[in-house]
Amino acid sequence: MVALISKALAVGAVLHLASATPRPLHPRGNSTQCRKTSVVVLGAGMAGIAAAQSMNNESMTDFIIVDVNSYIGGRVAHTTFGKDADGNPYTVELGANWIQGLGSDGGPENPIWTLAKKYKLTNTYSDYDSIITYDETGPVNYTDLLNVDFEDAYATVEQDAGYLLTENLHDRSYRTALSLAGWKPKKDMLKQAVEWWEFDWEYSYSPDLSSETWSIVNYNTTFYQYSDENNYVFDSRGYNAFIEGEAYTFLSPNDSRLLLNTNVTSIDYSSNNSITITMSDDSCIVADYAICTFSLGVLQNDVVEFTPKLPDWKQEGIEGMQMGTYTKIFLQFPPDQQFWDANTQFFLYADPYERGWYPVWQSLSAPGFLPGSGILFATVVYTESYRAEQQSDDITKAEVMAVLKNMFGDYIPDPIDFMYPRWSTEPWAYGSYSNWPPGMSIETHQNLRANVGPLYFAGEATSTEYYGFLQGAFFEGQEVGSKLAQCIKGNLTECRKEKSYEAIKGTTNMEDLTPTNGWTVSSMEVYGFD
């Protein structure tokens, strides 16, 4: 298993787009003064645009798309960074950066790859064999741990996960699976770095906090179905150029159905026949249906008020999934003082004390990327992302420079530019992409997917097979958009209700709570309290 970077859906928090001035609509007043439409699409990212495009393809054009940001693309966001020899800035991706799983001859093709080719996105193959490994003393070759030891354990985990799935056996943590397969890094920091490269870097969580079954499902549906290739996008227009391009296949310039810079604050679905969306300027939209493509992080952090409150089964689905954070930390060094190997793409660092301490570095000066740019970036996830995003640039810069000096020596130059986003604090995202925790059932995940009356949900997190991937957002948006278009055209009221589970059963019956199973005292006794 090669390292598979950046699940595709991270967010450009450094842009602080949520603070953009909302575009005024009509005064709110009562519902007769609200703008009316058949479907309101909440979010202009991949899922929202795919949903609107599907409706348009079904000849259902009465919709409005609303987004807090000033651009189309959502968590596919970019910015400028550094400068070339002529003083022109480079474009770097703050969020989604890779096309993951392309396609094979005679097999299906990833729709993101299809669209990337359509819009001629500049991209290069990420070669995970182009790597040099380090510890605090400098270069140390431990690639055998990558190419042999972990791969052997992974093969066992993969087979085991298939058995759990097909035999309907209880899920467990990926850590448990690795341990049973003989991979036990413990305090071996070289093994810890290898594990981070192979797992955390992809899922944004550690094996301890991730599902064995669904992590393997998630990997296989993309890389076994399409291909094991990962192409890094570095187009000067930004990765979102293809999402914007698709949007304008059905939207006209200045289309009144696209409302950017518009901040949704509440969703009222109390009526059986309509749904009211209210914005921060008190303007409103009344629709027959809404498609909510807000990130899982937004739903988990109560950014938007729902009236009535979402039912318990729905909230359980939302809270049951995890929202990860994936942070890229960019540095530009004087191009004439490049101190790392010019032909190598990746550098892996094993810190002697802390797992996940700025472990993976990628060079954009490598052939096929931005040669001569002097740009290098590190990646951190989960708790290290939270920590870095809470502290100042100066502290983080000092930390990463200390790591680089461990790797390459004390006499490396200072960076001439430095930047990183703060995804976990961005109020329209609160994270990068989702992850499936151990033991969460497919029924709980279906509760995340299911509609609540006229309110539907779509996004990468609602995808059972492609959660965290850009293609997951594409497929989920496409499905919900097509479903609603068919519903509206055919007046199919039964399509209002998707499968959901109000009570999800466990695996242990009360009659099994006996001394034979170690249950000797009831947990419901209250003798110890007056």
Short mmCIF file of C-alpha atoms in Angstrom, two decimals:
data_model
loop_
_atom_site.label_atom_id
_atom_site.label_comp_id
_atom_site.label_asym_id
_atom_site.label_seq_id
_atom_site.Cartn_x
_atom_site.Cartn_y
_atom_site.Cartn_z
CA MET A 1 0.00 0.00 0.00
CA VAL A 2 1.48 3.32 -1.03
CA ALA A 3 0.93 6.49 0.93
CA LEU A 4 -2.20 8.21 -0.32
CA ILE A 5 -2.17 11.85 0.49
CA SER A 6 -4.91 14.33 1.24
CA LYS A 7 -8.21 12.67 0.92
CA ALA A 8 -9.32 15.23 -1.55
CA LEU A 9 -11.52 17.42 0.56
CA ALA A 10 -9.68 19.95 2.67
CA VAL A 11 -10.48 23.62 3.07
CA GLY A 12 -8.75 26.96 2.50
CA ALA A 13 -9.21 28.54 5.91
CA VAL A 14 -6.45 31.06 5.39
CA LEU A 15 -8.76 32.93 3.03
CA HIS A 16 -11.23 33.70 5.84
CA LEU A 17 -13.98 33.63 3.25
CA ALA A 18 -16.78 33.32 5.75
CA SER A 19 -16.27 36.96 6.65
CA ALA A 20 -17.17 38.10 3.14
CA THR A 21 -20.02 40.62 2.92
CA PRO A 22 -23.32 38.84 2.19
CA ARG A 23 -25.11 39.75 -1.02
CA PRO A 24 -28.54 41.22 -0.13
CA LEU A 25 -31.67 39.43 -1.29
CA HIS A 26 -35.18 40.57 -0.46
CA PRO A 27 -36.17 41.78 3.01
CA ARG A 28 -37.21 38.83 5.14
CA GLY A 29 -40.52 39.96 6.60
CA ASN A 30 -42.88 36.99 6.27
CA SER A 31 -42.64 34.06 3.91
CA THR A 32 -44.56 35.88 1.16
CA GLN A 33 -41.62 38.30 0.89
CA CYS A 34 -39.00 35.59 0.60
CA ARG A 35 -37.58 34.58 -2.74
CA LYS A 36 -39.21 31.34 -3.88
CA THR A 37 -37.82 28.34 -5.73
CA SER A 38 -38.36 24.60 -6.05
CA VAL A 39 -34.94 23.58 -4.67
CA VAL A 40 -32.33 25.53 -2.77
CA VAL A 41 -28.83 24.03 -2.89
CA LEU A 42 -26.80 24.99 0.17
CA GLY A 43 -23.17 25.08 -0.85
CA ALA A 44 -21.38 25.62 -4.17
CA GLY A 45 -18.71 22.99 -3.70
CA MET A 46 -18.39 19.72 -5.57
CA ALA A 47 -21.56 18.18 -4.12
CA GLY A 48 -23.69 21.28 -4.59
CA ILE A 49 -22.63 21.86 -8.19
CA ALA A 50 -23.08 18.17 -9.02
CA ALA A 51 -26.59 18.27 -7.53
CA ALA A 52 -27.58 21.38 -9.46
CA GLN A 53 -26.09 20.02 -12.67
CA SER A 54 -28.04 16.77 -12.28
CA MET A 55 -31.28 18.70 -11.82
CA ASN A 56 -30.49 20.81 -14.87
CA ASN A 57 -29.78 17.65 -16.90
CA GLU A 58 -33.26 16.44 -15.89
CA SER A 59 -34.72 19.72 -17.22
CA MET A 60 -35.43 20.96 -13.70
CA THR A 61 -34.00 24.47 -13.67
CA ASP A 62 -35.93 26.12 -10.85
CA PHE A 63 -33.22 26.11 -8.20
CA ILE A 64 -30.99 28.54 -6.31
CA ILE A 65 -27.42 27.82 -5.17
CA VAL A 66 -26.21 29.60 -2.02
CA ASP A 67 -22.64 29.75 -0.73
CA VAL A 68 -20.87 31.78 1.94
CA ASN A 69 -17.70 32.10 -0.14
CA SER A 70 -16.93 34.40 -3.03
CA TYR A 71 -16.02 31.55 -5.39
CA ILE A 72 -17.31 28.19 -6.62
CA GLY A 73 -15.54 25.15 -5.22
CA GLY A 74 -16.04 25.09 -1.45
CA ARG A 75 -13.27 23.07 0.16
CA VAL A 76 -11.41 22.91 -3.14
CA ALA A 77 -9.60 26.19 -2.54
CA HIS A 78 -6.30 27.75 -3.57
CA THR A 79 -4.24 30.87 -3.00
CA THR A 80 -1.03 32.47 -4.22
CA PHE A 81 2.27 31.78 -2.51
CA GLY A 82 5.88 32.78 -3.07
CA LYS A 83 7.21 34.23 -6.31
CA ASP A 84 9.08 33.01 -9.35
CA ALA A 85 12.19 34.66 -10.78
CA ASP A 86 10.04 37.26 -12.56
CA GLY A 87 8.14 38.17 -9.42
CA ASN A 88 4.97 36.30 -10.37
CA PRO A 89 3.27 34.37 -7.55
CA TYR A 90 2.77 30.61 -7.64
CA THR A 91 -0.63 28.99 -7.07
CA VAL A 92 -0.86 26.40 -4.29
CA GLU A 93 -3.83 24.34 -3.16
CA LEU A 94 -4.99 24.90 0.38
CA GLY A 95 -7.45 22.05 0.29
CA ALA A 96 -8.00 19.24 -2.22
CA ASN A 97 -4.80 18.67 -4.14
CA TRP A 98 -4.80 15.22 -5.73
CA ILE A 99 -6.84 13.28 -8.25
CA GLN A 100 -6.88 9.94 -6.48
CA GLY A 101 -7.43 6.82 -8.54
CA LEU A 102 -7.54 7.68 -12.25
CA GLY A 103 -8.71 4.76 -14.36
CA SER A 104 -7.43 1.70 -16.18
CA ASP A 105 -7.78 0.40 -19.73
CA GLY A 106 -10.98 -1.59 -19.96
CA GLY A 107 -12.14 -0.46 -16.53
CA PRO A 108 -14.17 2.48 -15.16
CA GLU A 109 -12.69 5.95 -14.94
CA ASN A 110 -12.83 8.23 -11.94
CA PRO A 111 -15.18 11.10 -12.91
CA ILE A 112 -12.78 13.59 -11.32
CA TRP A 113 -10.06 12.39 -13.70
CA THR A 114 -12.51 12.66 -16.62
CA LEU A 115 -13.26 16.26 -15.68
CA ALA A 116 -9.59 17.07 -15.03
CA LYS A 117 -8.80 16.00 -18.57
CA LYS A 118 -11.79 17.93 -19.95
CA TYR A 119 -10.53 21.16 -18.36
CA LYS A 120 -6.86 20.37 -18.98
CA LEU A 121 -5.82 20.72 -15.34
CA THR A 122 -2.05 20.79 -14.90
CA ASN A 123 -1.11 17.74 -12.86
CA THR A 124 1.77 15.31 -12.28
CA TYR A 125 2.00 11.75 -11.05
CA SER A 126 2.99 11.47 -7.39
CA ASP A 127 5.72 8.85 -7.20
CA TYR A 128 5.72 7.47 -3.65
CA ASP A 129 8.84 5.48 -4.39
CA SER A 130 10.66 8.79 -4.82
CA ILE A 131 11.40 9.13 -1.12
CA ILE A 132 14.33 9.59 1.27
CA THR A 133 13.86 8.69 4.94
CA TYR A 134 15.32 10.57 7.93
CA ASP A 135 15.46 10.65 11.69
CA GLU A 136 16.86 13.30 14.03
CA THR A 137 20.43 12.44 12.97
CA GLY A 138 19.86 12.97 9.26
CA PRO A 139 19.31 10.46 6.42
CA VAL A 140 18.60 6.93 7.66
CA ASN A 141 17.38 4.29 5.27
CA TYR A 142 14.33 2.48 6.67
CA THR A 143 12.48 1.98 3.41
CA ASP A 144 12.31 -1.76 4.07
CA LEU A 145 9.80 -0.95 6.80
CA LEU A 146 7.75 0.81 4.14
CA ASN A 147 8.11 -1.65 1.30
CA VAL A 148 8.18 -4.97 3.15
CA ASP A 149 7.16 -4.98 6.80
CA PHE A 150 4.13 -2.71 6.65
CA GLU A 151 3.07 -4.06 3.27
CA ASP A 152 3.03 -7.60 4.66
CA ALA A 153 0.86 -6.54 7.59
CA TYR A 154 -1.42 -4.56 5.30
CA ALA A 155 -2.04 -7.57 3.08
CA THR A 156 -3.24 -9.50 6.13
CA VAL A 157 -5.47 -6.63 7.29
CA GLU A 158 -6.97 -6.33 3.84
CA GLN A 159 -7.96 -9.99 3.73
CA ASP A 160 -9.27 -9.83 7.28
CA ALA A 161 -11.44 -6.78 6.55
CA GLY A 162 -12.98 -8.56 3.59
CA TYR A 163 -13.85 -11.47 5.86
CA LEU A 164 -15.44 -9.17 8.46
CA LEU A 165 -17.52 -7.48 5.78
CA THR A 166 -18.72 -10.55 3.91
CA GLU A 167 -19.47 -12.54 7.07
CA ASN A 168 -21.19 -9.59 8.78
CA LEU A 169 -18.77 -9.71 11.69
CA HIS A 170 -18.27 -6.86 14.14
CA ASP A 171 -15.95 -4.08 13.02
CA ARG A 172 -12.86 -3.16 15.05
CA SER A 173 -10.16 -0.54 15.04
CA TYR A 174 -7.46 -0.53 12.40
CA ARG A 175 -4.97 -0.68 15.27
CA THR A 176 -6.41 -3.98 16.43
CA ALA A 177 -6.18 -5.32 12.89
CA LEU A 178 -2.55 -4.21 12.48
CA SER A 179 -1.60 -5.75 15.83
CA LEU A 180 -3.21 -9.06 14.92
CA ALA A 181 -1.26 -8.92 11.65
CA GLY A 182 2.00 -8.57 13.58
CA TRP A 183 2.56 -4.82 13.08
CA LYS A 184 3.28 -3.39 16.56
CA PRO A 185 5.34 -0.19 16.33
CA LYS A 186 5.14 0.61 20.05
CA LYS A 187 8.05 3.01 20.80
CA ASP A 188 9.92 2.30 17.59
CA MET A 189 9.77 5.80 16.10
CA LEU A 190 10.91 4.65 12.67
CA LYS A 191 7.91 2.32 12.53
CA GLN A 192 5.70 5.11 13.86
CA ALA A 193 6.78 7.37 11.00
CA VAL A 194 6.17 4.59 8.48
CA GLU A 195 2.70 3.99 9.90
CA TRP A 196 1.92 7.71 9.71
CA TRP A 197 3.02 7.76 6.06
CA GLU A 198 0.92 4.71 5.23
CA PHE A 199 -2.22 5.50 7.22
CA ASP A 200 -2.62 8.84 9.03
CA TRP A 201 -1.53 10.81 5.98
CA GLU A 202 -4.45 9.34 4.05
CA TYR A 203 -7.25 9.17 6.61
CA SER A 204 -6.35 12.20 8.79
CA TYR A 205 -6.74 10.00 11.89
CA SER A 206 -4.56 7.33 13.46
CA PRO A 207 -5.30 3.58 13.15
CA ASP A 208 -6.50 3.61 16.78
CA LEU A 209 -9.38 5.92 15.81
CA SER A 210 -10.29 4.42 12.43
CA SER A 211 -12.43 1.53 11.28
CA GLU A 212 -10.70 -1.56 9.93
CA THR A 213 -13.58 -2.59 7.66
CA TRP A 214 -14.49 0.77 6.22
CA SER A 215 -10.94 2.04 5.83
CA ILE A 216 -10.27 -0.93 3.55
CA VAL A 217 -13.60 -0.47 1.73
CA ASN A 218 -12.77 3.21 1.25
CA TYR A 219 -9.33 2.42 -0.16
CA ASN A 220 -10.46 -0.39 -2.45
CA THR A 221 -13.43 1.37 -4.05
CA THR A 222 -11.13 4.05 -5.39
CA PHE A 223 -7.75 2.46 -5.96
CA TYR A 224 -8.79 -1.06 -6.89
CA GLN A 225 -11.73 0.08 -8.97
CA TYR A 226 -9.94 2.87 -10.84
CA SER A 227 -6.15 2.66 -10.42
CA ASP A 228 -3.49 3.18 -7.77
CA GLU A 229 -2.31 6.43 -9.33
CA ASN A 230 -2.43 9.75 -7.52
CA ASN A 231 -1.85 12.89 -9.55
CA TYR A 232 -0.94 16.16 -7.85
CA VAL A 233 -2.76 19.21 -9.28
CA PHE A 234 -0.86 22.49 -9.51
CA ASP A 235 -2.84 24.43 -12.11
CA SER A 236 -2.41 28.21 -12.04
CA ARG A 237 -6.22 28.55 -12.27
CA GLY A 238 -6.66 26.42 -9.17
CA TYR A 239 -7.99 22.89 -8.82
CA ASN A 240 -11.54 24.28 -8.58
CA ALA A 241 -11.34 25.38 -12.23
CA PHE A 242 -13.12 22.19 -13.25
CA ILE A 243 -15.94 22.68 -10.72
CA GLU A 244 -16.39 26.25 -11.87
CA GLY A 245 -16.25 25.09 -15.49
CA GLU A 246 -19.00 22.52 -14.91
CA ALA A 247 -21.12 25.10 -13.06
CA TYR A 248 -21.08 27.41 -16.06
CA THR A 249 -22.28 24.67 -18.38
CA PHE A 250 -25.73 25.32 -16.89
CA LEU A 251 -25.34 28.74 -15.25
CA SER A 252 -25.02 31.95 -17.25
CA PRO A 253 -22.68 34.81 -16.28
CA ASN A 254 -24.23 36.75 -13.39
CA ASP A 255 -26.91 34.08 -13.11
CA SER A 256 -29.46 35.12 -10.48
CA ARG A 257 -29.65 31.48 -9.31
CA LEU A 258 -26.10 31.65 -7.92
CA LEU A 259 -25.80 33.57 -4.66
CA LEU A 260 -22.21 33.82 -3.47
CA ASN A 261 -21.05 35.75 -0.39
CA THR A 262 -24.32 34.64 1.22
CA ASN A 263 -24.21 33.28 4.76
CA VAL A 264 -26.98 30.87 5.81
CA THR A 265 -27.84 31.12 9.50
CA SER A 266 -31.02 29.06 9.88
CA ILE A 267 -33.03 26.33 8.18
CA ASP A 268 -36.72 25.99 9.06
CA TYR A 269 -38.22 22.72 7.81
CA SER A 270 -41.20 22.70 10.18
CA SER A 271 -43.67 22.89 7.33
CA ASN A 272 -44.45 19.64 5.55
CA ASN A 273 -44.66 21.43 2.23
CA SER A 274 -41.77 23.91 2.23
CA ILE A 275 -38.48 24.88 3.80
CA THR A 276 -37.30 28.39 4.71
CA ILE A 277 -33.64 29.38 4.54
CA THR A 278 -32.63 32.57 6.36
CA MET A 279 -29.39 34.45 5.79
CA SER A 280 -27.27 36.63 8.07
CA ASP A 281 -28.78 39.80 6.54
CA ASP A 282 -32.30 38.49 7.37
CA SER A 283 -33.10 37.82 3.73
CA CYS A 284 -34.72 34.47 3.02
CA ILE A 285 -35.58 31.81 0.47
CA VAL A 286 -38.62 29.54 0.56
CA ALA A 287 -38.26 26.28 -1.34
CA ASP A 288 -40.08 23.00 -1.73
CA TYR A 289 -36.83 21.17 -0.99
CA ALA A 290 -33.31 21.93 0.18
CA ILE A 291 -30.08 20.03 -0.43
CA CYS A 292 -27.64 20.68 2.41
CA THR A 293 -24.01 20.12 1.34
CA PHE A 294 -22.45 21.77 4.38
CA SER A 295 -19.34 20.04 5.67
CA LEU A 296 -19.66 17.52 8.46
CA GLY A 297 -17.70 19.96 10.62
CA VAL A 298 -20.35 22.63 10.17
CA LEU A 299 -23.14 20.20 11.07
CA GLN A 300 -21.26 18.98 14.15
CA ASN A 301 -20.57 22.49 15.44
CA ASP A 302 -24.13 23.85 15.30
CA VAL A 303 -23.17 26.69 12.97
CA VAL A 304 -26.64 26.75 11.43
CA GLU A 305 -29.86 26.64 13.49
CA PHE A 306 -32.35 23.97 12.46
CA THR A 307 -36.05 24.37 13.25
CA PRO A 308 -37.16 22.01 14.60
CA LYS A 309 -33.97 20.53 15.97
CA LEU A 310 -32.76 17.61 13.90
CA PRO A 311 -34.15 14.34 15.29
CA ASP A 312 -31.98 12.22 17.53
CA TRP A 313 -31.39 9.54 14.90
CA LYS A 314 -30.13 12.20 12.47
CA GLN A 315 -27.91 13.82 15.07
CA GLU A 316 -26.48 10.42 15.95
CA GLY A 317 -25.41 9.97 12.32
CA ILE A 318 -23.84 13.43 12.23
CA GLU A 319 -21.95 13.03 15.50
CA GLY A 320 -21.01 9.41 14.79
CA MET A 321 -18.76 10.25 11.85
CA GLN A 322 -15.41 12.01 12.39
CA MET A 323 -14.23 15.25 10.82
CA GLY A 324 -10.49 15.26 10.26
CA THR A 325 -8.09 18.15 9.71
CA TYR A 326 -5.27 18.04 7.18
CA THR A 327 -2.86 20.98 7.22
CA LYS A 328 -0.23 21.78 4.61
CA ILE A 329 2.55 24.10 5.76
CA PHE A 330 4.27 25.85 2.86
CA LEU A 331 7.80 27.26 2.83
CA GLN A 332 9.67 28.88 -0.04
CA PHE A 333 13.46 28.99 0.17
CA PRO A 334 15.85 30.93 -2.08
CA PRO A 335 15.87 28.80 -5.25
CA ASP A 336 19.63 29.11 -5.57
CA GLN A 337 20.07 27.71 -2.04
CA GLN A 338 18.00 24.54 -2.32
CA PHE A 339 19.34 22.09 0.25
CA TRP A 340 17.25 18.98 -0.51
CA ASP A 341 17.67 16.51 -3.35
CA ALA A 342 16.35 18.13 -6.49
CA ASN A 343 15.07 14.91 -8.02
CA THR A 344 13.21 13.52 -5.00
CA GLN A 345 9.52 14.14 -4.37
CA PHE A 346 9.08 13.05 -0.74
CA PHE A 347 11.02 13.11 2.52
CA LEU A 348 9.89 11.19 5.61
CA TYR A 349 11.02 12.24 9.09
CA ALA A 350 10.86 10.09 12.24
CA ASP A 351 10.90 12.29 15.30
CA PRO A 352 12.60 10.67 18.33
CA TYR A 353 9.90 11.75 20.80
CA GLU A 354 6.55 12.43 19.16
CA ARG A 355 4.60 10.52 16.55
CA GLY A 356 3.37 12.71 13.68
CA TRP A 357 5.75 15.63 14.39
CA TYR A 358 6.04 17.19 10.89
CA PRO A 359 6.74 13.77 9.36
CA VAL A 360 6.01 14.14 5.63
CA TRP A 361 7.61 16.71 3.37
CA GLN A 362 7.00 17.21 -0.33
CA SER A 363 9.13 19.13 -2.79
CA LEU A 364 7.46 21.18 -5.49
CA SER A 365 10.90 21.78 -7.01
CA ALA A 366 11.03 18.20 -8.22
CA PRO A 367 10.87 17.48 -11.98
CA GLY A 368 7.37 17.71 -13.38
CA PHE A 369 6.12 20.08 -10.69
CA LEU A 370 7.51 23.61 -10.23
CA PRO A 371 11.27 23.17 -10.80
CA GLY A 372 13.30 26.04 -9.42
CA SER A 373 10.46 27.24 -7.20
CA GLY A 374 12.24 26.47 -3.91
CA ILE A 375 8.89 25.39 -2.43
CA LEU A 376 8.69 22.64 0.14
CA PHE A 377 5.68 21.79 2.27
CA ALA A 378 5.03 19.65 5.33
CA THR A 379 1.79 17.96 6.33
CA VAL A 380 0.26 17.41 9.76
CA VAL A 381 -3.14 15.98 10.68
CA TYR A 382 -5.55 15.60 13.56
CA THR A 383 -4.14 16.73 16.96
CA GLU A 384 -0.97 18.18 15.44
CA SER A 385 -3.13 20.17 13.02
CA TYR A 386 -5.22 21.49 15.90
CA ARG A 387 -2.11 22.48 17.83
CA ALA A 388 -0.39 24.18 14.89
CA GLU A 389 -3.56 25.99 13.88
CA GLN A 390 -3.97 27.42 17.38
CA GLN A 391 -0.47 28.86 17.59
CA SER A 392 1.27 31.70 15.77
CA ASP A 393 3.06 31.42 12.44
CA ASP A 394 6.34 32.24 14.19
CA ILE A 395 6.07 29.31 16.60
CA THR A 396 5.16 26.88 13.83
CA LYS A 397 7.94 28.20 11.60
CA ALA A 398 10.46 27.67 14.40
CA GLU A 399 9.22 24.10 14.89
CA VAL A 400 9.40 23.14 11.23
CA MET A 401 12.80 24.74 10.79
CA ALA A 402 14.12 22.73 13.74
CA VAL A 403 12.91 19.56 12.02
CA LEU A 404 14.52 20.57 8.72
CA LYS A 405 17.80 21.23 10.52
CA ASN A 406 17.65 17.76 12.05
CA MET A 407 17.13 16.35 8.59
CA PHE A 408 19.48 18.48 6.49
CA GLY A 409 21.88 20.20 8.89
CA ASP A 410 22.08 23.47 10.80
CA TYR A 411 23.21 25.67 7.94
CA ILE A 412 20.09 25.73 5.82
CA PRO A 413 18.73 29.17 4.83
CA ASP A 414 15.67 30.81 6.31
CA PRO A 415 12.51 30.66 4.19
CA ILE A 416 11.61 33.73 2.16
CA ASP A 417 7.90 32.95 2.41
CA PHE A 418 5.80 30.92 4.85
CA MET A 419 2.09 30.16 5.03
CA TYR A 420 -0.45 27.58 6.17
CA PRO A 421 -4.26 27.46 6.49
CA ARG A 422 -6.18 26.92 9.70
CA TRP A 423 -8.92 24.51 8.68
CA SER A 424 -10.12 23.49 12.13
CA THR A 425 -11.09 27.07 13.00
CA GLU A 426 -12.77 28.03 9.71
CA PRO A 427 -16.47 28.51 10.59
CA TRP A 428 -17.80 27.36 7.21
CA ALA A 429 -15.77 24.14 7.32
CA TYR A 430 -14.39 23.22 10.77
CA GLY A 431 -12.08 20.65 9.28
CA SER A 432 -10.97 19.08 6.04
CA TYR A 433 -12.71 15.77 5.34
CA SER A 434 -14.44 12.90 7.10
CA ASN A 435 -13.24 9.59 8.52
CA TRP A 436 -15.11 6.45 9.63
CA PRO A 437 -14.46 5.55 13.29
CA PRO A 438 -14.21 1.94 14.51
CA GLY A 439 -17.48 0.22 15.31
CA MET A 440 -19.76 2.74 13.59
CA SER A 441 -22.45 0.78 11.76
CA ILE A 442 -23.61 1.36 8.22
CA GLU A 443 -27.04 2.09 9.74
CA THR A 444 -25.58 4.99 11.73
CA HIS A 445 -23.90 6.26 8.58
CA GLN A 446 -27.18 5.96 6.68
CA ASN A 447 -28.73 8.24 9.29
CA LEU A 448 -26.13 10.83 8.27
CA ARG A 449 -27.19 10.39 4.63
CA ALA A 450 -30.96 10.29 5.08
CA ASN A 451 -33.28 13.22 4.47
CA VAL A 452 -35.45 14.82 7.14
CA GLY A 453 -38.69 15.74 5.38
CA PRO A 454 -37.90 18.20 2.57
CA LEU A 455 -34.29 18.60 3.78
CA TYR A 456 -31.77 16.40 1.95
CA PHE A 457 -28.06 15.96 2.62
CA ALA A 458 -25.11 15.35 0.31
CA GLY A 459 -21.31 15.61 0.49
CA GLU A 460 -18.18 13.56 0.82
CA ALA A 461 -19.10 12.57 4.37
CA THR A 462 -22.43 11.04 3.28
CA SER A 463 -20.69 8.71 0.84
CA THR A 464 -20.49 5.16 2.19
CA GLU A 465 -17.77 4.05 -0.20
CA TYR A 466 -15.91 7.27 -1.07
CA TYR A 467 -16.10 9.32 2.14
CA GLY A 468 -13.29 11.84 2.23
CA PHE A 469 -12.76 11.71 -1.53
CA LEU A 470 -13.76 14.35 -4.05
CA GLN A 471 -15.52 11.67 -6.10
CA GLY A 472 -17.62 10.92 -3.01
CA ALA A 473 -18.98 14.47 -3.04
CA PHE A 474 -19.54 14.22 -6.80
CA PHE A 475 -21.52 10.97 -6.64
CA GLU A 476 -23.60 11.99 -3.60
CA GLY A 477 -24.54 15.38 -5.08
CA GLN A 478 -25.37 13.79 -8.41
CA GLU A 479 -27.63 11.18 -6.80
CA VAL A 480 -29.62 13.60 -4.64
CA GLY A 481 -30.02 16.12 -7.46
CA SER A 482 -31.32 13.48 -9.85
CA LYS A 483 -33.66 12.05 -7.19
CA LEU A 484 -35.24 15.42 -6.46
CA ALA A 485 -35.58 16.30 -10.13
CA GLN A 486 -37.45 13.05 -10.75
CA CYS A 487 -39.56 13.63 -7.65
CA ILE A 488 -40.55 17.14 -8.71
CA LYS A 489 -41.20 16.23 -12.34
CA GLY A 490 -43.28 13.19 -11.46
CA ASN A 491 -44.79 14.51 -8.22
CA LEU A 492 -43.46 11.38 -6.50
CA THR A 493 -44.17 12.27 -2.89
CA GLU A 494 -42.86 8.93 -1.67
CA CYS A 495 -39.33 10.01 -2.55
CA ARG A 496 -39.41 12.37 0.39
CA LYS A 497 -38.47 9.56 2.77
CA GLU A 498 -35.10 7.82 2.59
CA LYS A 499 -34.11 4.89 4.76
CA SER A 500 -33.21 5.80 8.35
CA TYR A 501 -32.92 3.96 11.65
CA GLU A 502 -34.44 5.40 14.82
CA ALA A 503 -33.03 2.60 16.99
CA ILE A 504 -29.76 0.89 16.14
CA LYS A 505 -29.27 -2.38 17.94
CA GLY A 506 -26.03 -3.55 19.52
CA THR A 507 -24.54 -7.03 19.45
CA THR A 508 -25.19 -8.14 23.04
CA ASN A 509 -28.61 -9.28 24.31
CA MET A 510 -29.62 -8.75 27.93
CA GLU A 511 -29.78 -12.51 28.47
CA ASP A 512 -26.05 -12.67 27.70
CA LEU A 513 -25.24 -10.35 30.63
CA THR A 514 -24.44 -13.20 33.00
CA PRO A 515 -21.55 -14.26 35.26
CA THR A 516 -20.47 -16.59 32.46
CA ASN A 517 -19.55 -13.46 30.50
CA GLY A 518 -18.08 -11.67 33.49
CA TRP A 519 -21.27 -9.80 34.35
CA THR A 520 -21.63 -10.37 38.10
CA VAL A 521 -23.09 -7.07 39.33
CA SER A 522 -25.73 -5.03 37.55
CA SER A 523 -24.55 -1.59 36.45
CA MET A 524 -28.02 -0.32 37.27
CA GLU A 525 -27.86 -0.92 41.02
CA VAL A 526 -27.91 2.23 43.19
CA TYR A 527 -26.93 0.98 46.65
CA GLY A 528 -23.98 3.34 46.80
CA PHE A 529 -26.19 6.44 46.64
CA ASP A 530 -28.45 7.80 49.36
#
